[in-house]
PDB file of C-alpha atoms in Angstrom:
ATOM      1  CA  MET A   1      91.754 -67.715  10.712  1.00  0.00           C
ATOM      2  CA  THR A   2      93.091 -67.418   7.168  1.00  0.00           C
ATOM      3  CA  GLU A   3      96.236 -65.481   6.336  1.00  0.00           C
ATOM      4  CA  LYS A   4      94.101 -62.942   4.491  1.00  0.00           C
ATOM      5  CA  ARG A   5      91.987 -62.371   7.604  1.00  0.00           C
ATOM      6  CA  ARG A   6      95.134 -62.013   9.746  1.00  0.00           C
ATOM      7  CA  ARG A   7      96.448 -59.298   7.464  1.00  0.00           C
ATOM      8  CA  LYS A   8      93.125 -57.497   7.637  1.00  0.00           C
ATOM      9  CA  PHE A   9      93.082 -57.349  11.422  1.00  0.00           C
ATOM     10  CA  SER A  10      96.757 -56.415  11.720  1.00  0.00           C
ATOM     11  CA  LYS A  11      96.455 -53.580   9.214  1.00  0.00           C
ATOM     12  CA  PRO A  12      98.216 -50.453  10.540  1.00  0.00           C
ATOM     13  CA  GLY A  13      95.703 -47.914  11.748  1.00  0.00           C
ATOM     14  CA  PHE A  14      93.024 -50.485  12.493  1.00  0.00           C
ATOM     15  CA  ALA A  15      91.313 -49.564  15.775  1.00  0.00           C
ATOM     16  CA  LYS A  16      92.151 -51.987  18.564  1.00  0.00           C
ATOM     17  CA  LYS A  17      89.408 -52.833  21.032  1.00  0.00           C
ATOM     18  CA  SER A  18      92.054 -53.877  23.568  1.00  0.00           C
ATOM     19  CA  LEU A  19      93.360 -50.290  23.625  1.00  0.00           C
ATOM     20  CA  GLY A  20      89.900 -48.726  23.673  1.00  0.00           C
ATOM     21  CA  GLN A  21      90.613 -47.017  20.355  1.00  0.00           C
ATOM     22  CA  ASN A  22      87.965 -44.947  18.594  1.00  0.00           C
ATOM     23  CA  PHE A  23      89.451 -42.511  16.094  1.00  0.00           C
ATOM     24  CA  LEU A  24      87.873 -39.067  15.817  1.00  0.00           C
ATOM     25  CA  VAL A  25      87.114 -38.391  12.133  1.00  0.00           C
ATOM     26  CA  ASP A  26      84.477 -35.637  12.179  1.00  0.00           C
ATOM     27  CA  LYS A  27      86.255 -32.468  11.032  1.00  0.00           C
ATOM     28  CA  ASN A  28      83.735 -30.214  12.760  1.00  0.00           C
ATOM     29  CA  TYR A  29      84.558 -31.662  16.186  1.00  0.00           C
ATOM     30  CA  ILE A  30      88.275 -31.732  15.426  1.00  0.00           C
ATOM     31  CA  GLN A  31      88.116 -27.992  14.755  1.00  0.00           C
ATOM     32  CA  LYS A  32      86.098 -27.399  17.932  1.00  0.00           C
ATOM     33  CA  ILE A  33      88.804 -29.164  19.946  1.00  0.00           C
ATOM     34  CA  ILE A  34      91.531 -27.132  18.252  1.00  0.00           C
ATOM     35  CA  ALA A  35      89.616 -23.922  18.990  1.00  0.00           C
ATOM     36  CA  ALA A  36      89.322 -24.916  22.660  1.00  0.00           C
ATOM     37  CA  LEU A  37      93.018 -25.813  22.823  1.00  0.00           C
ATOM     38  CA  ASP A  38      94.065 -22.628  20.998  1.00  0.00           C
ATOM     39  CA  PRO A  39      97.695 -23.703  20.336  1.00  0.00           C
ATOM     40  CA  ARG A  40     100.118 -20.811  19.923  1.00  0.00           C
ATOM     41  CA  ARG A  41     103.593 -20.212  18.567  1.00  0.00           C
ATOM     42  CA  ASP A  42     105.158 -19.819  21.997  1.00  0.00           C
ATOM     43  CA  GLU A  43     103.595 -23.029  23.377  1.00  0.00           C
ATOM     44  CA  THR A  44     104.328 -26.724  23.484  1.00  0.00           C
ATOM     45  CA  VAL A  45     101.408 -29.105  23.094  1.00  0.00           C
ATOM     46  CA  ILE A  46     101.622 -32.655  24.425  1.00  0.00           C
ATOM     47  CA  GLU A  47      99.124 -35.043  22.857  1.00  0.00           C
ATOM     48  CA  ILE A  48      98.299 -38.324  24.553  1.00  0.00           C
ATOM     49  CA  GLY A  49      97.067 -40.886  22.047  1.00  0.00           C
ATOM     50  CA  ALA A  50      97.962 -39.295  18.716  1.00  0.00           C
ATOM     51  CA  GLY A  51      96.211 -42.159  16.938  1.00  0.00           C
ATOM     52  CA  ARG A  52      96.184 -41.579  13.184  1.00  0.00           C
ATOM     53  CA  GLY A  53      97.055 -37.907  13.603  1.00  0.00           C
ATOM     54  CA  ALA A  54      93.703 -36.173  13.049  1.00  0.00           C
ATOM     55  CA  ILE A  55      94.340 -33.632  15.820  1.00  0.00           C
ATOM     56  CA  THR A  56      98.124 -33.747  15.446  1.00  0.00           C
ATOM     57  CA  LYS A  57      97.774 -32.524  11.863  1.00  0.00           C
ATOM     58  CA  GLU A  58      96.204 -29.318  13.128  1.00  0.00           C
ATOM     59  CA  ILE A  59      98.370 -28.534  16.144  1.00  0.00           C
ATOM     60  CA  VAL A  60     101.690 -28.932  14.285  1.00  0.00           C
ATOM     61  CA  GLU A  61     100.620 -25.959  12.183  1.00  0.00           C
ATOM     62  CA  TYR A  62     100.231 -23.669  15.197  1.00  0.00           C
ATOM     63  CA  ALA A  63     102.311 -24.804  18.181  1.00  0.00           C
ATOM     64  CA  GLU A  64     106.021 -24.199  18.611  1.00  0.00           C
ATOM     65  CA  LYS A  65     106.498 -27.846  19.536  1.00  0.00           C
ATOM     66  CA  VAL A  66     104.247 -30.907  19.488  1.00  0.00           C
ATOM     67  CA  ILE A  67     105.097 -33.959  21.583  1.00  0.00           C
ATOM     68  CA  ALA A  68     102.907 -36.869  20.540  1.00  0.00           C
ATOM     69  CA  ILE A  69     102.615 -39.909  22.807  1.00  0.00           C
ATOM     70  CA  GLU A  70     101.347 -43.129  21.262  1.00  0.00           C
ATOM     71  CA  ILE A  71     101.369 -46.646  22.723  1.00  0.00           C
ATOM     72  CA  ASP A  72     100.195 -48.509  19.602  1.00  0.00           C
ATOM     73  CA  ARG A  73     103.365 -49.616  17.821  1.00  0.00           C
ATOM     74  CA  GLU A  74     101.445 -50.163  14.568  1.00  0.00           C
ATOM     75  CA  LEU A  75     100.548 -46.468  14.452  1.00  0.00           C
ATOM     76  CA  ILE A  76     104.130 -45.280  14.957  1.00  0.00           C
ATOM     77  CA  PRO A  77     105.171 -45.716  11.286  1.00  0.00           C
ATOM     78  CA  LEU A  78     102.068 -43.850  10.134  1.00  0.00           C
ATOM     79  CA  LEU A  79     102.806 -40.925  12.422  1.00  0.00           C
ATOM     80  CA  ARG A  80     106.479 -40.842  11.464  1.00  0.00           C
ATOM     81  CA  GLU A  81     105.619 -40.884   7.785  1.00  0.00           C
ATOM     82  CA  GLU A  82     103.094 -38.076   8.194  1.00  0.00           C
ATOM     83  CA  PHE A  83     104.934 -35.801  10.612  1.00  0.00           C
ATOM     84  CA  GLY A  84     108.532 -37.043  10.911  1.00  0.00           C
ATOM     85  CA  ALA A  85     109.893 -34.316   8.652  1.00  0.00           C
ATOM     86  CA  ARG A  86     108.389 -31.567  10.774  1.00  0.00           C
ATOM     87  CA  GLU A  87     111.020 -29.860  12.942  1.00  0.00           C
ATOM     88  CA  ASN A  88     108.500 -29.087  15.664  1.00  0.00           C
ATOM     89  CA  PHE A  89     107.274 -32.688  16.007  1.00  0.00           C
ATOM     90  CA  ILE A  90     108.517 -35.242  18.552  1.00  0.00           C
ATOM     91  CA  LEU A  91     107.064 -38.759  18.777  1.00  0.00           C
ATOM     92  CA  ILE A  92     107.276 -40.861  21.941  1.00  0.00           C
ATOM     93  CA  GLU A  93     106.280 -44.524  21.776  1.00  0.00           C
ATOM     94  CA  LYS A  94     105.302 -45.184  25.369  1.00  0.00           C
ATOM     95  CA  ASP A  95     102.451 -45.712  27.799  1.00  0.00           C
ATOM     96  CA  ALA A  96     101.309 -42.312  29.126  1.00  0.00           C
ATOM     97  CA  LEU A  97     101.213 -43.793  32.632  1.00  0.00           C
ATOM     98  CA  GLU A  98     104.990 -44.224  32.426  1.00  0.00           C
ATOM     99  CA  ILE A  99     105.714 -40.676  31.290  1.00  0.00           C
ATOM    100  CA  ASP A 100     107.436 -38.182  33.579  1.00  0.00           C
ATOM    101  CA  PHE A 101     105.729 -35.055  32.288  1.00  0.00           C
ATOM    102  CA  SER A 102     107.806 -32.774  34.475  1.00  0.00           C
ATOM    103  CA  ALA A 103     110.911 -33.973  32.601  1.00  0.00           C
ATOM    104  CA  LEU A 104     109.244 -33.279  29.253  1.00  0.00           C
ATOM    105  CA  THR A 105     108.363 -29.732  30.279  1.00  0.00           C
ATOM    106  CA  ALA A 106     111.342 -28.875  32.523  1.00  0.00           C
ATOM    107  CA  PHE A 107     112.881 -26.673  29.824  1.00  0.00           C
ATOM    108  CA  GLN A 108     109.894 -24.318  30.123  1.00  0.00           C
ATOM    109  CA  SER A 109     110.414 -23.526  33.795  1.00  0.00           C
ATOM    110  CA  PRO A 110     109.436 -21.420  35.663  1.00  0.00           C
ATOM    111  CA  ALA A 111     106.256 -20.408  33.787  1.00  0.00           C
ATOM    112  CA  PRO A 112     104.539 -23.398  32.174  1.00  0.00           C
ATOM    113  CA  LYS A 113     103.665 -22.813  28.541  1.00  0.00           C
ATOM    114  CA  THR A 114     102.671 -26.363  27.848  1.00  0.00           C
ATOM    115  CA  LYS A 115      99.159 -27.551  27.064  1.00  0.00           C
ATOM    116  CA  LEU A 116      97.893 -31.098  27.006  1.00  0.00           C
ATOM    117  CA  VAL A 117      95.267 -32.592  24.708  1.00  0.00           C
ATOM    118  CA  ALA A 118      94.089 -36.186  24.942  1.00  0.00           C
ATOM    119  CA  ASN A 119      91.358 -38.614  23.978  1.00  0.00           C
ATOM    120  CA  LEU A 120      91.362 -40.964  26.955  1.00  0.00           C
ATOM    121  CA  PRO A 121      89.814 -44.442  26.650  1.00  0.00           C
ATOM    122  CA  TYR A 122      87.268 -45.167  29.345  1.00  0.00           C
ATOM    123  CA  TYR A 123      89.066 -48.185  30.771  1.00  0.00           C
ATOM    124  CA  ILE A 124      92.179 -46.191  31.645  1.00  0.00           C
ATOM    125  CA  SER A 125      90.829 -42.648  32.098  1.00  0.00           C
ATOM    126  CA  THR A 126      90.789 -42.716  35.915  1.00  0.00           C
ATOM    127  CA  ALA A 127      94.375 -43.965  36.124  1.00  0.00           C
ATOM    128  CA  ILE A 128      95.658 -41.353  33.666  1.00  0.00           C
ATOM    129  CA  LEU A 129      93.733 -38.549  35.379  1.00  0.00           C
ATOM    130  CA  GLN A 130      95.324 -39.464  38.709  1.00  0.00           C
ATOM    131  CA  HIS A 131      98.721 -39.592  37.000  1.00  0.00           C
ATOM    132  CA  LEU A 132      98.184 -36.161  35.445  1.00  0.00           C
ATOM    133  CA  ILE A 133      97.126 -34.665  38.783  1.00  0.00           C
ATOM    134  CA  GLY A 134     100.612 -35.374  40.041  1.00  0.00           C
ATOM    135  CA  TYR A 135     102.114 -33.473  37.084  1.00  0.00           C
ATOM    136  CA  ARG A 136      99.556 -30.646  36.964  1.00  0.00           C
ATOM    137  CA  ARG A 137     102.193 -27.959  37.541  1.00  0.00           C
ATOM    138  CA  SER A 138     103.743 -28.909  34.201  1.00  0.00           C
ATOM    139  CA  PHE A 139     100.725 -27.628  32.258  1.00  0.00           C
ATOM    140  CA  SER A 140      98.899 -24.363  31.793  1.00  0.00           C
ATOM    141  CA  GLU A 141      95.760 -26.310  30.915  1.00  0.00           C
ATOM    142  CA  MET A 142      94.463 -29.676  29.710  1.00  0.00           C
ATOM    143  CA  ILE A 143      91.805 -30.328  27.081  1.00  0.00           C
ATOM    144  CA  LEU A 144      90.566 -33.872  27.625  1.00  0.00           C
ATOM    145  CA  MET A 145      88.051 -36.059  25.831  1.00  0.00           C
ATOM    146  CA  LEU A 146      86.424 -38.542  28.177  1.00  0.00           C
ATOM    147  CA  GLN A 147      83.295 -40.615  28.274  1.00  0.00           C
ATOM    148  CA  LYS A 148      80.407 -38.272  29.108  1.00  0.00           C
ATOM    149  CA  GLU A 149      79.592 -40.141  32.326  1.00  0.00           C
ATOM    150  CA  VAL A 150      83.168 -39.635  33.557  1.00  0.00           C
ATOM    151  CA  VAL A 151      83.003 -35.880  32.920  1.00  0.00           C
ATOM    152  CA  GLU A 152      79.624 -35.623  34.657  1.00  0.00           C
ATOM    153  CA  ARG A 153      81.130 -37.425  37.625  1.00  0.00           C
ATOM    154  CA  ILE A 154      84.177 -35.195  37.951  1.00  0.00           C
ATOM    155  CA  ILE A 155      82.154 -31.958  37.735  1.00  0.00           C
ATOM    156  CA  SER A 156      79.378 -33.088  40.098  1.00  0.00           C
ATOM    157  CA  PRO A 157      78.827 -30.701  43.042  1.00  0.00           C
ATOM    158  CA  PRO A 158      78.740 -31.627  46.748  1.00  0.00           C
ATOM    159  CA  GLY A 159      75.637 -33.650  47.549  1.00  0.00           C
ATOM    160  CA  ASN A 160      75.420 -35.260  44.118  1.00  0.00           C
ATOM    161  CA  LYS A 161      75.461 -39.067  44.317  1.00  0.00           C
ATOM    162  CA  GLU A 162      77.816 -39.200  41.301  1.00  0.00           C
ATOM    163  CA  ARG A 163      80.497 -37.393  43.281  1.00  0.00           C
ATOM    164  CA  GLY A 164      83.449 -39.592  44.194  1.00  0.00           C
ATOM    165  CA  PHE A 165      87.132 -39.832  45.039  1.00  0.00           C
ATOM    166  CA  LEU A 166      88.283 -38.511  41.652  1.00  0.00           C
ATOM    167  CA  THR A 167      85.800 -35.614  41.804  1.00  0.00           C
ATOM    168  CA  VAL A 168      87.307 -34.362  45.052  1.00  0.00           C
ATOM    169  CA  LEU A 169      90.888 -34.660  43.794  1.00  0.00           C
ATOM    170  CA  ILE A 170      90.158 -32.738  40.617  1.00  0.00           C
ATOM    171  CA  GLU A 171      88.129 -30.057  42.384  1.00  0.00           C
ATOM    172  CA  ARG A 172      90.979 -29.499  44.817  1.00  0.00           C
ATOM    173  CA  TYR A 173      93.583 -28.881  42.133  1.00  0.00           C
ATOM    174  CA  PHE A 174      91.778 -27.602  39.019  1.00  0.00           C
ATOM    175  CA  ASP A 175      89.285 -25.125  37.683  1.00  0.00           C
ATOM    176  CA  THR A 176      87.062 -27.420  35.648  1.00  0.00           C
ATOM    177  CA  GLU A 177      84.796 -26.578  32.724  1.00  0.00           C
ATOM    178  CA  LYS A 178      82.801 -28.940  30.572  1.00  0.00           C
ATOM    179  CA  LEU A 179      82.906 -27.590  27.003  1.00  0.00           C
ATOM    180  CA  PHE A 180      80.777 -29.771  24.715  1.00  0.00           C
ATOM    181  CA  ASP A 181      79.680 -33.322  23.903  1.00  0.00           C
ATOM    182  CA  VAL A 182      80.936 -35.424  21.003  1.00  0.00           C
ATOM    183  CA  PRO A 183      78.498 -38.039  19.640  1.00  0.00           C
ATOM    184  CA  GLY A 184      79.531 -41.579  18.849  1.00  0.00           C
ATOM    185  CA  ASN A 185      79.059 -41.094  15.099  1.00  0.00           C
ATOM    186  CA  ALA A 186      81.998 -38.630  15.091  1.00  0.00           C
ATOM    187  CA  PHE A 187      84.333 -41.618  15.543  1.00  0.00           C
ATOM    188  CA  ARG A 188      85.401 -44.673  13.587  1.00  0.00           C
ATOM    189  CA  PRO A 189      84.500 -47.189  14.779  1.00  0.00           C
ATOM    190  CA  SER A 190      81.480 -45.539  16.406  1.00  0.00           C
ATOM    191  CA  PRO A 191      81.281 -46.212  20.155  1.00  0.00           C
ATOM    192  CA  LYS A 192      77.916 -46.737  21.795  1.00  0.00           C
ATOM    193  CA  VAL A 193      78.602 -43.922  24.236  1.00  0.00           C
ATOM    194  CA  THR A 194      78.828 -40.137  24.040  1.00  0.00           C
ATOM    195  CA  SER A 195      82.083 -38.375  24.842  1.00  0.00           C
ATOM    196  CA  SER A 196      82.592 -34.954  26.394  1.00  0.00           C
ATOM    197  CA  ILE A 197      85.364 -32.382  26.189  1.00  0.00           C
ATOM    198  CA  VAL A 198      86.484 -30.889  29.488  1.00  0.00           C
ATOM    199  CA  ARG A 199      89.017 -28.160  30.258  1.00  0.00           C
ATOM    200  CA  LEU A 200      91.158 -28.500  33.388  1.00  0.00           C
ATOM    201  CA  LYS A 201      93.194 -25.490  34.509  1.00  0.00           C
ATOM    202  CA  PRO A 202      95.581 -26.099  37.414  1.00  0.00           C
ATOM    203  CA  ILE A 203      95.021 -23.693  40.280  1.00  0.00           C
ATOM    204  CA  GLU A 204      97.574 -22.426  42.750  1.00  0.00           C
ATOM    205  CA  PHE A 205      96.533 -24.498  45.702  1.00  0.00           C
ATOM    206  CA  SER A 206      96.340 -22.555  48.977  1.00  0.00           C
ATOM    207  CA  GLY A 207      94.852 -25.210  51.244  1.00  0.00           C
ATOM    208  CA  VAL A 208      96.107 -25.794  54.740  1.00  0.00           C
ATOM    209  CA  SER A 209      97.265 -29.360  54.221  1.00  0.00           C
ATOM    210  CA  GLY A 210     100.328 -29.760  52.072  1.00  0.00           C
ATOM    211  CA  ASP A 211     100.449 -33.536  52.382  1.00  0.00           C
ATOM    212  CA  GLU A 212      98.917 -34.591  49.082  1.00  0.00           C
ATOM    213  CA  GLU A 213      99.412 -38.312  49.677  1.00  0.00           C
ATOM    214  CA  LEU A 214      97.617 -38.110  53.030  1.00  0.00           C
ATOM    215  CA  PHE A 215      94.781 -36.216  51.350  1.00  0.00           C
ATOM    216  CA  ARG A 216      94.430 -39.006  48.772  1.00  0.00           C
ATOM    217  CA  ARG A 217      94.413 -41.705  51.436  1.00  0.00           C
ATOM    218  CA  VAL A 218      91.810 -40.004  53.631  1.00  0.00           C
ATOM    219  CA  VAL A 219      89.498 -39.215  50.709  1.00  0.00           C
ATOM    220  CA  SER A 220      89.908 -42.730  49.329  1.00  0.00           C
ATOM    221  CA  ALA A 221      89.052 -44.246  52.721  1.00  0.00           C
ATOM    222  CA  ALA A 222      86.044 -41.936  53.100  1.00  0.00           C
ATOM    223  CA  PHE A 223      84.622 -43.109  49.768  1.00  0.00           C
ATOM    224  CA  SER A 224      85.476 -46.790  50.278  1.00  0.00           C
ATOM    225  CA  GLN A 225      81.800 -47.712  50.772  1.00  0.00           C
ATOM    226  CA  LYS A 226      79.616 -44.944  49.384  1.00  0.00           C
ATOM    227  CA  ARG A 227      76.460 -46.058  51.198  1.00  0.00           C
ATOM    228  CA  LYS A 228      78.151 -45.624  54.549  1.00  0.00           C
ATOM    229  CA  THR A 229      78.722 -42.361  56.377  1.00  0.00           C
ATOM    230  CA  ILE A 230      82.158 -40.801  56.300  1.00  0.00           C
ATOM    231  CA  SER A 231      82.639 -41.569  60.004  1.00  0.00           C
ATOM    232  CA  ASN A 232      81.842 -45.270  59.529  1.00  0.00           C
ATOM    233  CA  ASN A 233      84.252 -45.480  56.615  1.00  0.00           C
ATOM    234  CA  LEU A 234      87.057 -43.778  58.529  1.00  0.00           C
ATOM    235  CA  LYS A 235      86.541 -46.149  61.469  1.00  0.00           C
ATOM    236  CA  THR A 236      87.845 -48.945  59.265  1.00  0.00           C
ATOM    237  CA  ALA A 237      90.573 -46.911  57.561  1.00  0.00           C
ATOM    238  CA  GLY A 238      94.195 -48.031  57.555  1.00  0.00           C
ATOM    239  CA  ASP A 239      96.409 -48.029  60.626  1.00  0.00           C
ATOM    240  CA  ASP A 240      98.078 -44.728  59.751  1.00  0.00           C
ATOM    241  CA  ILE A 241      94.785 -42.835  59.505  1.00  0.00           C
ATOM    242  CA  SER A 242      93.361 -44.550  62.602  1.00  0.00           C
ATOM    243  CA  GLN A 243      96.443 -43.580  64.571  1.00  0.00           C
ATOM    244  CA  ARG A 244      96.149 -39.963  63.438  1.00  0.00           C
ATOM    245  CA  LEU A 245      92.498 -39.894  64.504  1.00  0.00           C
ATOM    246  CA  GLU A 246      93.371 -41.262  67.942  1.00  0.00           C
ATOM    247  CA  THR A 247      96.223 -38.797  68.339  1.00  0.00           C
ATOM    248  CA  ASN A 248      93.761 -35.975  67.759  1.00  0.00           C
ATOM    249  CA  GLY A 249      91.194 -37.180  70.309  1.00  0.00           C
ATOM    250  CA  GLY A 250      89.352 -39.848  68.376  1.00  0.00           C
ATOM    251  CA  LEU A 251      86.884 -39.784  65.512  1.00  0.00           C
ATOM    252  CA  GLU A 252      84.096 -37.832  67.234  1.00  0.00           C
ATOM    253  CA  GLU A 253      86.480 -35.158  68.473  1.00  0.00           C
ATOM    254  CA  VAL A 254      88.077 -34.785  65.037  1.00  0.00           C
ATOM    255  CA  PHE A 255      84.662 -34.237  63.453  1.00  0.00           C
ATOM    256  CA  ARG A 256      83.725 -31.760  66.178  1.00  0.00           C
ATOM    257  CA  LYS A 257      86.891 -29.737  65.640  1.00  0.00           C
ATOM    258  CA  ALA A 258      86.380 -29.823  61.861  1.00  0.00           C
ATOM    259  CA  ASN A 259      82.728 -28.764  62.286  1.00  0.00           C
ATOM    260  CA  ILE A 260      81.543 -31.701  60.157  1.00  0.00           C
ATOM    261  CA  GLU A 261      78.428 -33.719  60.891  1.00  0.00           C
ATOM    262  CA  PRO A 262      79.566 -37.370  61.314  1.00  0.00           C
ATOM    263  CA  SER A 263      76.370 -38.644  59.704  1.00  0.00           C
ATOM    264  CA  LYS A 264      77.297 -37.076  56.353  1.00  0.00           C
ATOM    265  CA  ARG A 265      78.375 -39.224  53.464  1.00  0.00           C
ATOM    266  CA  ALA A 266      81.610 -38.409  51.691  1.00  0.00           C
ATOM    267  CA  GLU A 267      79.911 -37.031  48.574  1.00  0.00           C
ATOM    268  CA  ALA A 268      78.226 -34.334  50.705  1.00  0.00           C
ATOM    269  CA  LEU A 269      81.466 -32.699  51.862  1.00  0.00           C
ATOM    270  CA  THR A 270      82.700 -29.481  50.286  1.00  0.00           C
ATOM    271  CA  ILE A 271      86.370 -28.864  49.549  1.00  0.00           C
ATOM    272  CA  ALA A 272      86.432 -26.480  52.529  1.00  0.00           C
ATOM    273  CA  GLU A 273      85.209 -29.295  54.785  1.00  0.00           C
ATOM    274  CA  TRP A 274      87.789 -31.707  53.391  1.00  0.00           C
ATOM    275  CA  GLU A 275      90.465 -29.111  54.123  1.00  0.00           C
ATOM    276  CA  SER A 276      89.178 -28.605  57.642  1.00  0.00           C
ATOM    277  CA  LEU A 277      89.325 -32.367  58.201  1.00  0.00           C
ATOM    278  CA  LEU A 278      92.811 -32.634  56.743  1.00  0.00           C
ATOM    279  CA  GLU A 279      94.090 -29.725  58.843  1.00  0.00           C
ATOM    280  CA  ILE A 280      93.317 -31.739  61.963  1.00  0.00           C
ATOM    281  CA  VAL A 281      94.233 -35.229  60.751  1.00  0.00           C
ATOM    282  CA  GLY A 282      97.453 -33.855  59.273  1.00  0.00           C
ATOM    283  CA  HIS A 283      98.677 -32.964  62.765  1.00  0.00           C
ATOM    284  CA  GLY A 284      98.744 -36.624  63.772  1.00  0.00           C
TER     285      GLY A 284
END
């Protein structure tokens, strides 16, 4: 590769395929996202993946404070040049998966007045969503752009074959609303997929099982092989879950107490049924 070609591909602001970057450039969709976010003077907005600042440029005009998180070191100078003089702008050069969001928002306790907006690349969206679930109490709401198929999966109702582990986690902890689609031609470069905007509002969870890690492990085990029934999947779950099942009378007895048909697949269970199951398994 010639030196000229090297400079071309290392140009600051050039979308990197390795980071799943597609920059939103359509002003109509930018404004629709801002309208959905509705940033206000008494709120902090955290933006994951500030990119070249298309959305940042809007929210710094409305929010009390904007905390932009960007992992691409080549975009950092561009963002600093554009927004560094703004008193309400803070830039963090870090992977969002390494961010302790509760520390960023601790100053707003007890009532969270922090919103999150993010354009999440497909390859890392599941990991970041799981990370954000753990910090959900830090936010009043999240406006997320995800691949359309991911959004359809996380809003799928019980019985839908698209329903999975992440669907159940999100349904347990959030009110979820799909807002609108964003076509590929709204980005540069244009992806071959459609994106969707979804709103997640943390709910005050009142379920019977307070052990969130146990909930994750049981749901994960239940979905381990989607073609199998939930009972068959739990038969081969880890030692901790197996021991809890035995302590509570064995698999058949646990399902009887939870009033769940053992022949059901995991995607068929409602949140109420998951809670019933966890109430019993959690006593192990």
